mmCIF file of C-alpha atoms in Angstrom:
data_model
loop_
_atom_site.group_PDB
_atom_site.id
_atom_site.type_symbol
_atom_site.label_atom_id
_atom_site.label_comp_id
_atom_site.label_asym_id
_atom_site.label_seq_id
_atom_site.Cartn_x
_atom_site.Cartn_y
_atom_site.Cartn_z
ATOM 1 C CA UNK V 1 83.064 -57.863 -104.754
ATOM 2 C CA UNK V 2 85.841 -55.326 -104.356
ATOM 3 C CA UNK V 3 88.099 -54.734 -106.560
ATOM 4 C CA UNK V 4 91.221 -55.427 -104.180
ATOM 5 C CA UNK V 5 89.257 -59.209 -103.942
ATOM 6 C CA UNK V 6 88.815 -60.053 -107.012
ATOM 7 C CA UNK V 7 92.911 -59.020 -107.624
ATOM 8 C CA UNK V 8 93.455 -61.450 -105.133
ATOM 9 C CA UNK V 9 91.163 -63.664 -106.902
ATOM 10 C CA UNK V 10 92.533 -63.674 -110.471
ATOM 11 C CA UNK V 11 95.823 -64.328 -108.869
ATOM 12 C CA UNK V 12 94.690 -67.539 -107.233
ATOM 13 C CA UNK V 13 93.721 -68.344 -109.958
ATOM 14 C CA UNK V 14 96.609 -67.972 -112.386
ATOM 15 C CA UNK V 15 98.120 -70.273 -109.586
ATOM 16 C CA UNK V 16 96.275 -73.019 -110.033
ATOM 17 C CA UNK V 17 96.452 -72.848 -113.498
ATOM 18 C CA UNK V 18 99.665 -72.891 -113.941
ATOM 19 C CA UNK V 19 99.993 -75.633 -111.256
ATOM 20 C CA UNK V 20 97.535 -77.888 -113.057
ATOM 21 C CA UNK V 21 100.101 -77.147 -116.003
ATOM 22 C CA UNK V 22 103.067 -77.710 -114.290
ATOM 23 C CA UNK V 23 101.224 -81.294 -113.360
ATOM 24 C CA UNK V 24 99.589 -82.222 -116.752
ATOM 25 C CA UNK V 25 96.631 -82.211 -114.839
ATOM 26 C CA UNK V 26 94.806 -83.812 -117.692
ATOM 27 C CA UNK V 27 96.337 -87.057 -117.386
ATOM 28 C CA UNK V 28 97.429 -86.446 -113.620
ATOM 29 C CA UNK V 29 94.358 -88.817 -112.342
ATOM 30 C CA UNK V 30 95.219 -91.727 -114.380
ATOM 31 C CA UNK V 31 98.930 -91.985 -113.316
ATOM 32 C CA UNK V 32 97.545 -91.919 -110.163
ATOM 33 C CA UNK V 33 95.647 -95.333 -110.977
ATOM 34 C CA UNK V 34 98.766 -96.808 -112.798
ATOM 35 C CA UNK V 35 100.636 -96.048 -108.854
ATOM 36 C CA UNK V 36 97.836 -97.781 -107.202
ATOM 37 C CA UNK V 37 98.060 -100.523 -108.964
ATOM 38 C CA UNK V 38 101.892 -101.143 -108.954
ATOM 39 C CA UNK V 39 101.484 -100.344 -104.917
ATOM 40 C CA UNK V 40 99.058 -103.329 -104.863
ATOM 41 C CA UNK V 41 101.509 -106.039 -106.338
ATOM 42 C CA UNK V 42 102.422 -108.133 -103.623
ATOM 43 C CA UNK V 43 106.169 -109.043 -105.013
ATOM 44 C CA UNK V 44 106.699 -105.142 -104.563
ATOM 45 C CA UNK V 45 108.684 -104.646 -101.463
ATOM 46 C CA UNK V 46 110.924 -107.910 -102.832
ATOM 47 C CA UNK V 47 113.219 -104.674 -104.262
ATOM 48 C CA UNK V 48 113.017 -102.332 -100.896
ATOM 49 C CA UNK V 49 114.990 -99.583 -102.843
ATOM 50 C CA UNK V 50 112.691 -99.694 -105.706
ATOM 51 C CA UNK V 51 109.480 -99.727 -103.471
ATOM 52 C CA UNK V 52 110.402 -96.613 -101.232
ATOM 53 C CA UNK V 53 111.264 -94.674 -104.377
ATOM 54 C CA UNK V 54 108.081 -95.950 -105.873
ATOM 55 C CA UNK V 55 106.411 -94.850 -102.632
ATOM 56 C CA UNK V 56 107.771 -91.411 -102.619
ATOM 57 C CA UNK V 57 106.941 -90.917 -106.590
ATOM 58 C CA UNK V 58 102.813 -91.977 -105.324
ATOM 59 C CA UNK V 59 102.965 -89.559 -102.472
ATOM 60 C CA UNK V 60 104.591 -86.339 -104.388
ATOM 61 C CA UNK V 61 101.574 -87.023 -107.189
ATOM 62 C CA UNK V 62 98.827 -87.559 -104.347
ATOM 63 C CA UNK V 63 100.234 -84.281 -102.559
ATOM 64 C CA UNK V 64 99.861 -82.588 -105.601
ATOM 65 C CA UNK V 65 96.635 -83.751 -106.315
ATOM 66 C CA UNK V 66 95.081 -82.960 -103.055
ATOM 67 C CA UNK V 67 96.745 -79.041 -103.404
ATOM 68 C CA UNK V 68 95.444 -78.127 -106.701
ATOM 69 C CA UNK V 69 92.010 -79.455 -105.337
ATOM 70 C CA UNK V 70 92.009 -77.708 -101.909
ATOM 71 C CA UNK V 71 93.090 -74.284 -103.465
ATOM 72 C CA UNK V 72 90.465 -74.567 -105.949
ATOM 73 C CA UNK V 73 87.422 -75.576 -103.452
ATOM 74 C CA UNK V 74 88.642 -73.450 -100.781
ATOM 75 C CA UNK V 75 88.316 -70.137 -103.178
ATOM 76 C CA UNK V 76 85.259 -71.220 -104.634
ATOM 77 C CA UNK V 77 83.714 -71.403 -101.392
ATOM 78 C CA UNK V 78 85.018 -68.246 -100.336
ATOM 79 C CA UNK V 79 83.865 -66.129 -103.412
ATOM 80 C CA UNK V 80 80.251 -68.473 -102.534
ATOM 81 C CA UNK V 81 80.297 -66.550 -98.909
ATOM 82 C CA UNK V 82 80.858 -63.445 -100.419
ATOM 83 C CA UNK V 83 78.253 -63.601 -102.538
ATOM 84 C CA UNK V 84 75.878 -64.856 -100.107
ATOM 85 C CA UNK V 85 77.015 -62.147 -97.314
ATOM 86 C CA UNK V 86 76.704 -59.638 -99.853
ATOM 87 C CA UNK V 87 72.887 -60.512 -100.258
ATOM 88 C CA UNK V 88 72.336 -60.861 -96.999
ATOM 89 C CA UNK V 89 73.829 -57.384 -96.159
ATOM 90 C CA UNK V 90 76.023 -59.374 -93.560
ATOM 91 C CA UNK V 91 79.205 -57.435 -93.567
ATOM 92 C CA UNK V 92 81.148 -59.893 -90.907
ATOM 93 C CA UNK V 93 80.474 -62.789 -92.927
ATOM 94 C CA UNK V 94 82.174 -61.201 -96.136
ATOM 95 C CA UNK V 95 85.076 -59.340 -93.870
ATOM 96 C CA UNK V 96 86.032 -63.074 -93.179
ATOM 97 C CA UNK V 97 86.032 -64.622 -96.756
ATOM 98 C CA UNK V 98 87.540 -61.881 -97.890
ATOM 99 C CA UNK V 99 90.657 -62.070 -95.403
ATOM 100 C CA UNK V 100 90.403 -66.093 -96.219
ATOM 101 C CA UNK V 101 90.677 -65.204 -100.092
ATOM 102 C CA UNK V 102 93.949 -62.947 -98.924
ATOM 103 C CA UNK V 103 95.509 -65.844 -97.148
ATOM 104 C CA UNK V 104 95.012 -68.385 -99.552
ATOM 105 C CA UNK V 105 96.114 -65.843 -102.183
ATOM 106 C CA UNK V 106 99.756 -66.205 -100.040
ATOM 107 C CA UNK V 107 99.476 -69.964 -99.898
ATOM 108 C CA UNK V 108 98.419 -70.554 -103.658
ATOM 109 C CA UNK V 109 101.755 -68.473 -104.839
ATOM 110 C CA UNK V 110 104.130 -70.472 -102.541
ATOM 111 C CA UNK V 111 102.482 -73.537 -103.823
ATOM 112 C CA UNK V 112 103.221 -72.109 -107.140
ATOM 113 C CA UNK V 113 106.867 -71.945 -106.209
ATOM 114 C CA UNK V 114 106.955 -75.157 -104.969
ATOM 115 C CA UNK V 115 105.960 -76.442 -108.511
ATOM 116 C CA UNK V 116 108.742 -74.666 -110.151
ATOM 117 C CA UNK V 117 110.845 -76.624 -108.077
ATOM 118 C CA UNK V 118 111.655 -79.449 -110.808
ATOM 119 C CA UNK V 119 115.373 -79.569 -110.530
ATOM 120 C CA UNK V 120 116.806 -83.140 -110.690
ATOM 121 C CA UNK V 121 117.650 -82.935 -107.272
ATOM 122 C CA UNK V 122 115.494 -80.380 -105.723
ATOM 123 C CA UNK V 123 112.933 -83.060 -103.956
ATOM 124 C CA UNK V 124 115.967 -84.681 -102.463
ATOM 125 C CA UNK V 125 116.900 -84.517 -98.541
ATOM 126 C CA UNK V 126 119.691 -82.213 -98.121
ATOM 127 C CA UNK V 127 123.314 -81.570 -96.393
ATOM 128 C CA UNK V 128 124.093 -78.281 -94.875
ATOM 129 C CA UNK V 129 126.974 -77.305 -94.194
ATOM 130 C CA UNK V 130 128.750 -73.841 -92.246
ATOM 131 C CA UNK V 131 131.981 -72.784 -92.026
ATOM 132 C CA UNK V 132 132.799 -69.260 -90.088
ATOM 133 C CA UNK V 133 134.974 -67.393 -92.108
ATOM 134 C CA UNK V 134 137.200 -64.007 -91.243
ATOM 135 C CA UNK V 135 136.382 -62.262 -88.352
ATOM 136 C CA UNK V 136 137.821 -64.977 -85.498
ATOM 137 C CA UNK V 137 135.821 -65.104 -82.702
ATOM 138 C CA UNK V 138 133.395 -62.564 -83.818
ATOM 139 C CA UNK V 139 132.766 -65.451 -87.064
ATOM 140 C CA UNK V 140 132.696 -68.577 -85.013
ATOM 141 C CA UNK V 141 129.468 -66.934 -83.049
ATOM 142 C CA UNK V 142 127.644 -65.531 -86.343
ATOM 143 C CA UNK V 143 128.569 -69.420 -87.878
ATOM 144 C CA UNK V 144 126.446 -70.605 -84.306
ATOM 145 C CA UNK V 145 123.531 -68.079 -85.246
ATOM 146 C CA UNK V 146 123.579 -69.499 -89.258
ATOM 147 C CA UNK V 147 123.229 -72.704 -87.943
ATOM 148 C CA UNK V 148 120.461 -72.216 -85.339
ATOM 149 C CA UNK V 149 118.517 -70.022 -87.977
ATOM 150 C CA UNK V 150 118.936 -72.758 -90.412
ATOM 151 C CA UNK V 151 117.428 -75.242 -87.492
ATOM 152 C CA UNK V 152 114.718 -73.341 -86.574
ATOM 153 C CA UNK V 153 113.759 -73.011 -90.497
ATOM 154 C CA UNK V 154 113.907 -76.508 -90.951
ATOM 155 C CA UNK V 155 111.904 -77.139 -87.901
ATOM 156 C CA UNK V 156 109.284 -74.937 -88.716
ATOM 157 C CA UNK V 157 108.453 -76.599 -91.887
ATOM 158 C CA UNK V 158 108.811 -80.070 -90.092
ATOM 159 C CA UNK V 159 111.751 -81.076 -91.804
ATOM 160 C CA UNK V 160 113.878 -83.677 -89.625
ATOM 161 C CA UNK V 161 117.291 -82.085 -88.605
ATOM 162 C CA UNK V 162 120.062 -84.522 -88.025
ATOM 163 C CA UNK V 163 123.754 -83.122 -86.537
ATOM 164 C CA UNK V 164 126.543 -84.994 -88.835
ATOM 165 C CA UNK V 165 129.212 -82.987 -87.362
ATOM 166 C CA UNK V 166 130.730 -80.004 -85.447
ATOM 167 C CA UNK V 167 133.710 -78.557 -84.435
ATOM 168 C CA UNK V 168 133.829 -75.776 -81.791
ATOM 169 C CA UNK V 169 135.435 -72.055 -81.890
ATOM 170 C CA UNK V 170 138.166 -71.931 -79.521
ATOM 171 C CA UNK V 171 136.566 -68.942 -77.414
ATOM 172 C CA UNK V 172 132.978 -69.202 -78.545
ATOM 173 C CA UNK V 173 130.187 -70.516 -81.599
ATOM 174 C CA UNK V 174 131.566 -73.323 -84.065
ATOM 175 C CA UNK V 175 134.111 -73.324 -86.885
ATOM 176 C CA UNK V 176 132.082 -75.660 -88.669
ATOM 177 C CA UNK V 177 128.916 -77.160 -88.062
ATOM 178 C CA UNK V 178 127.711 -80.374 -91.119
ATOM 179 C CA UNK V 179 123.480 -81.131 -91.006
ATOM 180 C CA UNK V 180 121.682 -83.483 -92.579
ATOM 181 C CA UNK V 181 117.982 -82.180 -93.640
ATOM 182 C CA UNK V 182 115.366 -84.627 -94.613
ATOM 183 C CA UNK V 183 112.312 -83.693 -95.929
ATOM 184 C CA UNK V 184 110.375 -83.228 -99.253
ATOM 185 C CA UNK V 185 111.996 -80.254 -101.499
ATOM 186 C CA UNK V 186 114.563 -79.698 -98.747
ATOM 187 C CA UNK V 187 117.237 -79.533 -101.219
ATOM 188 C CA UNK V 188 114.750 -77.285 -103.635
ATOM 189 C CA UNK V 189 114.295 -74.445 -101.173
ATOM 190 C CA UNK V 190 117.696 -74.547 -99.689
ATOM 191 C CA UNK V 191 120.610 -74.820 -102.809
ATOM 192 C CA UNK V 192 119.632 -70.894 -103.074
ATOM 193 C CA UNK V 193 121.099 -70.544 -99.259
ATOM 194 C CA UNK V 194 124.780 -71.724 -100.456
ATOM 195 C CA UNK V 195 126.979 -68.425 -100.365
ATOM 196 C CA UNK V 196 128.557 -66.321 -98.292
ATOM 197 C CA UNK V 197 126.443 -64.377 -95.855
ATOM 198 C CA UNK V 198 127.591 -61.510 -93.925
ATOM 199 C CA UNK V 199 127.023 -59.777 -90.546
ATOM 200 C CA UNK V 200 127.331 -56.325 -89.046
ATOM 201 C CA UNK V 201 126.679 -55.846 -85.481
ATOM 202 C CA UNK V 202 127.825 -54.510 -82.517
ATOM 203 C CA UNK V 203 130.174 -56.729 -81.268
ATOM 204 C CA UNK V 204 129.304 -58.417 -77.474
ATOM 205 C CA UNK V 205 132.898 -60.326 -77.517
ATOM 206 C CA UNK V 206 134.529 -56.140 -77.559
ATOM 207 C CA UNK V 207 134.478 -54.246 -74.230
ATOM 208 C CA UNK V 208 135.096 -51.133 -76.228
ATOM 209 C CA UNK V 209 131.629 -52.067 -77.845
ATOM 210 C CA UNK V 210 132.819 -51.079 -81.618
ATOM 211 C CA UNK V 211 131.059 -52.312 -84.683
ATOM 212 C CA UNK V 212 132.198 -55.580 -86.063
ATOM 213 C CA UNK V 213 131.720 -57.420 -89.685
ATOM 214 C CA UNK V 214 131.788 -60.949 -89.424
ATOM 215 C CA UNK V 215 131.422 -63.600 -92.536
ATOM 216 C CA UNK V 216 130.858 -67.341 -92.614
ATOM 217 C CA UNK V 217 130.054 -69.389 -95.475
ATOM 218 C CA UNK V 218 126.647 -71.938 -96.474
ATOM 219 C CA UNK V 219 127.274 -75.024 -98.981
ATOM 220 C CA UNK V 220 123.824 -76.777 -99.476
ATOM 221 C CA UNK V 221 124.290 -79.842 -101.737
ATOM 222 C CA UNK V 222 121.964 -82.951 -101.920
ATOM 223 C CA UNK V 223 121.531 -86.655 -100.701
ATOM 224 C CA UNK V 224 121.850 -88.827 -103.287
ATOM 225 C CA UNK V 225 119.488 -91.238 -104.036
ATOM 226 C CA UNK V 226 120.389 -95.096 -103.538
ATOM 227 C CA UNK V 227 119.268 -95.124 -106.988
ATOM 228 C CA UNK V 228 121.601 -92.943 -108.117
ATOM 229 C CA UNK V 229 125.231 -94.842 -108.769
ATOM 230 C CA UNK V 230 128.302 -92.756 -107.808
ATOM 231 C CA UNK V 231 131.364 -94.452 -108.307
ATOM 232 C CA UNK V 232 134.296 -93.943 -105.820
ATOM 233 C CA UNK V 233 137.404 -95.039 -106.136
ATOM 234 C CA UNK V 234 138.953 -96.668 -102.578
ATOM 235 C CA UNK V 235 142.250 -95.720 -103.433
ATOM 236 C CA UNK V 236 141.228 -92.188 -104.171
ATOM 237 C CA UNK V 237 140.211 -91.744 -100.363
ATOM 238 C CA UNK V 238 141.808 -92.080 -97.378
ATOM 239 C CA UNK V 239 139.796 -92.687 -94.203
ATOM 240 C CA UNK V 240 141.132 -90.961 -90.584
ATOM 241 C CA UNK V 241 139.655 -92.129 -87.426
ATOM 242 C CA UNK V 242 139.604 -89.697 -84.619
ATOM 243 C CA UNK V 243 138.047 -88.103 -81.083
ATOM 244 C CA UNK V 244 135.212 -86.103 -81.996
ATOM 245 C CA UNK V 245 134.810 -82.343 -80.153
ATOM 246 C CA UNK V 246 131.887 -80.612 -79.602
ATOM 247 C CA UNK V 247 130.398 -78.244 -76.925
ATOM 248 C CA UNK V 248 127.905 -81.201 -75.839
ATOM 249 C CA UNK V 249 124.169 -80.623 -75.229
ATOM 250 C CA UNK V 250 121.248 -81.183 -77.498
ATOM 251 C CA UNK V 251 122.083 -81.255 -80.982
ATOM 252 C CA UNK V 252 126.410 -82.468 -80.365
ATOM 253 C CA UNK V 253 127.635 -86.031 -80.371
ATOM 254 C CA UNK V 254 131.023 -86.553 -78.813
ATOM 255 C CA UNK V 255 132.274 -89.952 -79.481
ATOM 256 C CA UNK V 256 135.879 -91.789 -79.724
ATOM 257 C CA UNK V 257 134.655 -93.228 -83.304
ATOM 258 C CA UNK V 258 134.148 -90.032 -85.630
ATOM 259 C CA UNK V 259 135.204 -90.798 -88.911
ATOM 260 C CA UNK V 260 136.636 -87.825 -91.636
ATOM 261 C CA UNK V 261 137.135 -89.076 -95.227
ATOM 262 C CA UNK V 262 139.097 -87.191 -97.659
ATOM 263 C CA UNK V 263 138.565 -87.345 -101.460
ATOM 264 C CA UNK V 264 141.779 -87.042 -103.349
ATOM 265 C CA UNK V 265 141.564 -86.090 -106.271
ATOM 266 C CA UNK V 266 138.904 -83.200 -105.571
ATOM 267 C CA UNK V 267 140.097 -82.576 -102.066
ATOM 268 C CA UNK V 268 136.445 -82.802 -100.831
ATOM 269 C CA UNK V 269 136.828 -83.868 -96.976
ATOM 270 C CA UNK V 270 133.480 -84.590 -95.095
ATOM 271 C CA UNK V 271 133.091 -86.020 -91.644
ATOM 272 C CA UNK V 272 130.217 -87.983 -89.470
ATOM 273 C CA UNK V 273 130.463 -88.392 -85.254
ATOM 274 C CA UNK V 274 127.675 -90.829 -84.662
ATOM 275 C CA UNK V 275 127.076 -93.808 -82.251
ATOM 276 C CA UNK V 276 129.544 -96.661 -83.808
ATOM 277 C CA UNK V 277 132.364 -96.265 -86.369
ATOM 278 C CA UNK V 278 130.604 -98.324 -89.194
ATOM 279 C CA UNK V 279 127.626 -95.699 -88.948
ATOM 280 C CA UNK V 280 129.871 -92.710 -89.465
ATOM 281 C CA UNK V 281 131.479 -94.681 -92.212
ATOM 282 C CA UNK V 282 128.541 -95.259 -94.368
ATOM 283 C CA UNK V 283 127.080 -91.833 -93.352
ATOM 284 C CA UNK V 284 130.477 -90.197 -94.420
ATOM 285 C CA UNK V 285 130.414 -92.132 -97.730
ATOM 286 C CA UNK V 286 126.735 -91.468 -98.441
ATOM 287 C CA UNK V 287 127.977 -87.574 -97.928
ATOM 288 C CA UNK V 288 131.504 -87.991 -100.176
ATOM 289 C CA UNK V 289 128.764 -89.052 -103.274
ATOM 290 C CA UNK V 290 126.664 -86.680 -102.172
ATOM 291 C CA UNK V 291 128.968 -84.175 -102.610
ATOM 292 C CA UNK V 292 130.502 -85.757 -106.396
ATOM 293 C CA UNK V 293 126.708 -85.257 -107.144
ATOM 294 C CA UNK V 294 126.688 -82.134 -106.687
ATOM 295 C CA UNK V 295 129.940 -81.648 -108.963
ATOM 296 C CA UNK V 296 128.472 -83.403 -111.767
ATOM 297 C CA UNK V 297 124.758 -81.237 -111.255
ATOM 298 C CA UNK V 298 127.215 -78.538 -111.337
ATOM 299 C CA UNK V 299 128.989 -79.200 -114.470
ATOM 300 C CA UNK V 300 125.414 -80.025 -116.419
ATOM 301 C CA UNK V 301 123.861 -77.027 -115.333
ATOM 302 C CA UNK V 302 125.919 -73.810 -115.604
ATOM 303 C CA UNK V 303 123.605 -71.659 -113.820
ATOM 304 C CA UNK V 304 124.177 -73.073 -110.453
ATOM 305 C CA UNK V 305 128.137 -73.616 -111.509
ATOM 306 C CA UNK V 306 128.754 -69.735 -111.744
ATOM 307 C CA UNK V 307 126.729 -69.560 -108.133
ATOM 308 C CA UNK V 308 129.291 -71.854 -106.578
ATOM 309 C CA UNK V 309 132.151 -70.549 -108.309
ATOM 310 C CA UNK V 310 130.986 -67.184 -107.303
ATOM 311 C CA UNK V 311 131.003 -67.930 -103.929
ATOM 312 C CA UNK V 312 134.656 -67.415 -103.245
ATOM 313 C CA UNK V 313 135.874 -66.944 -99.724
ATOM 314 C CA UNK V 314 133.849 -66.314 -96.889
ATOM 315 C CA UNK V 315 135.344 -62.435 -96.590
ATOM 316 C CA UNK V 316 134.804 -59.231 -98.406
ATOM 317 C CA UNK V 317 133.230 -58.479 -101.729
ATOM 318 C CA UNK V 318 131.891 -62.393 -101.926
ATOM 319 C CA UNK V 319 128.658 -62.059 -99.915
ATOM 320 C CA UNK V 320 125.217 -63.016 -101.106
ATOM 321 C CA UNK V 321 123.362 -61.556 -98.251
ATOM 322 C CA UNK V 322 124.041 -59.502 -95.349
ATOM 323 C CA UNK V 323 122.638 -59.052 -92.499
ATOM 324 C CA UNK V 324 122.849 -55.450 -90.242
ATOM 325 C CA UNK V 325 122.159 -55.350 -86.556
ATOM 326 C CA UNK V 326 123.764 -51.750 -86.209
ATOM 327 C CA UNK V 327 123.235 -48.727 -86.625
ATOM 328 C CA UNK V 328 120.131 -50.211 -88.364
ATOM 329 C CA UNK V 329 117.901 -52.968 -88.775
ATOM 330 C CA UNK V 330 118.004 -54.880 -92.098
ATOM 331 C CA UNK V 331 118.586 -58.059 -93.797
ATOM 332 C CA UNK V 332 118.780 -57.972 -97.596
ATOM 333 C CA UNK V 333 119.685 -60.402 -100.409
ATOM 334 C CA UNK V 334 122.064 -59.176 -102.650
ATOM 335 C CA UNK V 335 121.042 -60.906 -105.665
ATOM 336 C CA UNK V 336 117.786 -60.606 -105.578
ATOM 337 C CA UNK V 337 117.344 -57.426 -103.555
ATOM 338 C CA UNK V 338 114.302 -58.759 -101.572
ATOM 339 C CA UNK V 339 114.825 -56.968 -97.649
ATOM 340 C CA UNK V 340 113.775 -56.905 -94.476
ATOM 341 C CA UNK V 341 114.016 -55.373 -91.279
ATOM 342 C CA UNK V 342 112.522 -57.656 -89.056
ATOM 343 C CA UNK V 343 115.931 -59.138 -88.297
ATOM 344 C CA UNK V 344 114.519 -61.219 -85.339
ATOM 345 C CA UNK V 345 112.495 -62.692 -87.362
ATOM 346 C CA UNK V 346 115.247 -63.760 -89.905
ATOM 347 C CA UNK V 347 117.581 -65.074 -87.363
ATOM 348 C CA UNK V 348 114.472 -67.158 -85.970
ATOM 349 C CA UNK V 349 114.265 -68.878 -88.754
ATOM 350 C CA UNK V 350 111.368 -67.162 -90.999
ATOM 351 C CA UNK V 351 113.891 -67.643 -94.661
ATOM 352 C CA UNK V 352 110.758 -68.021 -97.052
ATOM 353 C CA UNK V 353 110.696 -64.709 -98.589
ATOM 354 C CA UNK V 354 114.275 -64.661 -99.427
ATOM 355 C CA UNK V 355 113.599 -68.472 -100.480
ATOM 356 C CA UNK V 356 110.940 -67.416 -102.818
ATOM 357 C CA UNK V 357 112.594 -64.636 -103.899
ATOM 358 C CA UNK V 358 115.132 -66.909 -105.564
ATOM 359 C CA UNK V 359 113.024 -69.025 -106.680
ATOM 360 C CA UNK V 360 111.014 -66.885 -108.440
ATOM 361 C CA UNK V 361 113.776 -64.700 -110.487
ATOM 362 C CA UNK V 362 116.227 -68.368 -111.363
ATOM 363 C CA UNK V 363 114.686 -71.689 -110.739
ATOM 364 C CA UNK V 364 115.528 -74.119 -113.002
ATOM 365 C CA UNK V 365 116.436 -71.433 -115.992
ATOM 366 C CA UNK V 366 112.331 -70.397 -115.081
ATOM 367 C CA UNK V 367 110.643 -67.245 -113.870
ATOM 368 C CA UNK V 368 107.311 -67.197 -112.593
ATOM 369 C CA UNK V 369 106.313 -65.249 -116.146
ATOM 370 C CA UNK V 370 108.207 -67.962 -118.301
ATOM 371 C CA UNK V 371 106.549 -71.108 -116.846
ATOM 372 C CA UNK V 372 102.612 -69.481 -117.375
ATOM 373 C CA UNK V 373 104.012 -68.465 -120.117
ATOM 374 C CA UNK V 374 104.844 -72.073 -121.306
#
């Protein structure tokens, strides 16, 4: 076996180690059994809450399960085919397991990522929200590209993507756009996205065809649990009816029922434009303790406090990533210094390196070489 393989091979396998750790692998069988047998009393759905979250507990263990076991059978079959091409002098047969060893070297360490996502919140659905910044009209389009990269992302992994609400620029793109993501780890993978991201491009809004810089700004914060009790006071809120505006089409509701609640004392303001009135209302609620959540996450873990509080305003000297169109290609992170210049690619949608990226240097207080470590 080459030496480049069996690299690949030893780091496959430090994956699954350390995910078997991550899952206490040794006892990871028999809380499967204790699941199965709670999912098999028949007063269980009497408590619907209690059921789904029981549900969703069984799954994320089964998933789990079913990934340390595929990694682990689909590299010992590949090292098997190896072998076996090797004494068979059959060079195709080892060309493909080794390029299947390389690939599932790729998909182990994301896996392994995935593990490290053990935030309180990170396995939680998730609300996005975008807000263009300065730069007028040249930062309402760049806040319409944000959200259709964010979209496409979410679609890709075959996350659900629901519009909670959007208000248009006056000449072109959105001043703000609110989403709803639902899916498993959608928080986890996108709380790294919340900052402000910046944009230098030739502008296609100035006939003089100068270079622009545009800014908008990305708060990520989760959906909280029905099992999680946040308090709200009704006289700290006060609840405005009003006609909802969008530019129509797909992914834009325009109704005469959208609902914007303001929080008082923290001046958080969120806003739903569904079907009926009572929808937005509980939608707009569910997004007000949502967003208190967050606050309190914030004030227990000081790590992702200084993020937000970094943040600042969606203009100069506050950006987390930009993103150049002219005179050259590149996208790069600024905090973790991961880059690319396939900038089609990143405005398509394809955020997992810079994801995993962040994951890997700050997840939960844990590198990569602390958790194998543990």
């Amino acid at each position: 076996m080459r030496a480049e393989v069996q690299n690949a091979v030893g780091e496959i396998e430090k994956s699954i180690e350390l995910l078997k750790q991550r899952l206490d692998w040794e006892t990871a069988e028999f809380r499967l059994e204790e699941f199965n047998a709670r999912v098999e009393d028949p007063n269980l759905w009497d408590d619907a809450a209690a059921a789904q979250k029981l549900m969703r507990e069984r799954q994320t263990l089964v998933d789990a399960i079913d990934n340390v076991k595929a990694l682990a059978t689909d590299l010992s079959d590949n090292i098997e085919m190896i072998e076996l091409g090797e004494m068979e002098d059959d060079a195709e047969v080892v060309g493909d397991a080794e390029k299947a060893i390389f690939t599932l070297k790729t998909t182990a360490a994301e896996k392994e990522l995935e593990a490290l996502l053990n935030g309180e919140a990170d396995s939680n659905d998730t609300f996005l929200e975008i807000n263009s910044g300065a730069g007028g009209t040249e930062s309402c389009d760049w806040a319409s590209m944000l959200a259709r990269m964010y979209v496409r992302w979410a679609e890709k992994r075959g996350y659900t993507v629901e519009l909670q609400s959007m208000t248009s620029g006056e000449e072109a793109g959105i001043k703000s756009a609110a989403y709803k993501i639902t899916g498993h780890n959608a928080y986890g993978w996108l709380k790294s996205e919340s900052g402000v991201h910046r944009l230098v491009r030739i502008s296609p809004f100035d006939s003089a065809a100068k270079r622009h810089t545009s800014f908008s700004s990305v708060w990520v914060y989760p959906v909280v649990d029905d099992n999680i009790d946040i308090e709200v006071n009704p006289a700290d809120i006060r609840i405005d009816t009003y006609r909802s505006s969008g530019a129509g089409g797909q992914h834009v509701n325009t109704t005469d029922s959208a609902v914007r609640i303001t929080h008082n004392p923290t001046g958080i303001v969120v806003t739903s434009s569904e079907k009926s009135q009572h929808q937005n209302r509980d939608i707009a609620m569910k997004a007000l303790k949502s967003r208190l959540y967050q606050q309190e996450l914030d004030r227990r873990n000081a790590a992702i406090n200084e993020a937000h509080e970094n943040k600042g305003d969606a203009g100069w000297g506050n950006q987390i990533r930009s993103y150049v169109l002219q005179p050259y290609q590149m996208v790069k992170d600024l905090r973790t210094n991961h880059e690319t210049s396939d900038t089609k690619g990143v405005l398509d949608g394809d955020l997992d390196g810079f994801m995993a990226a962040t994951l890997a240097m700050d997840v939960s207080g844990k590198s990569r070489a602390d958790a194998q470590g543990e």
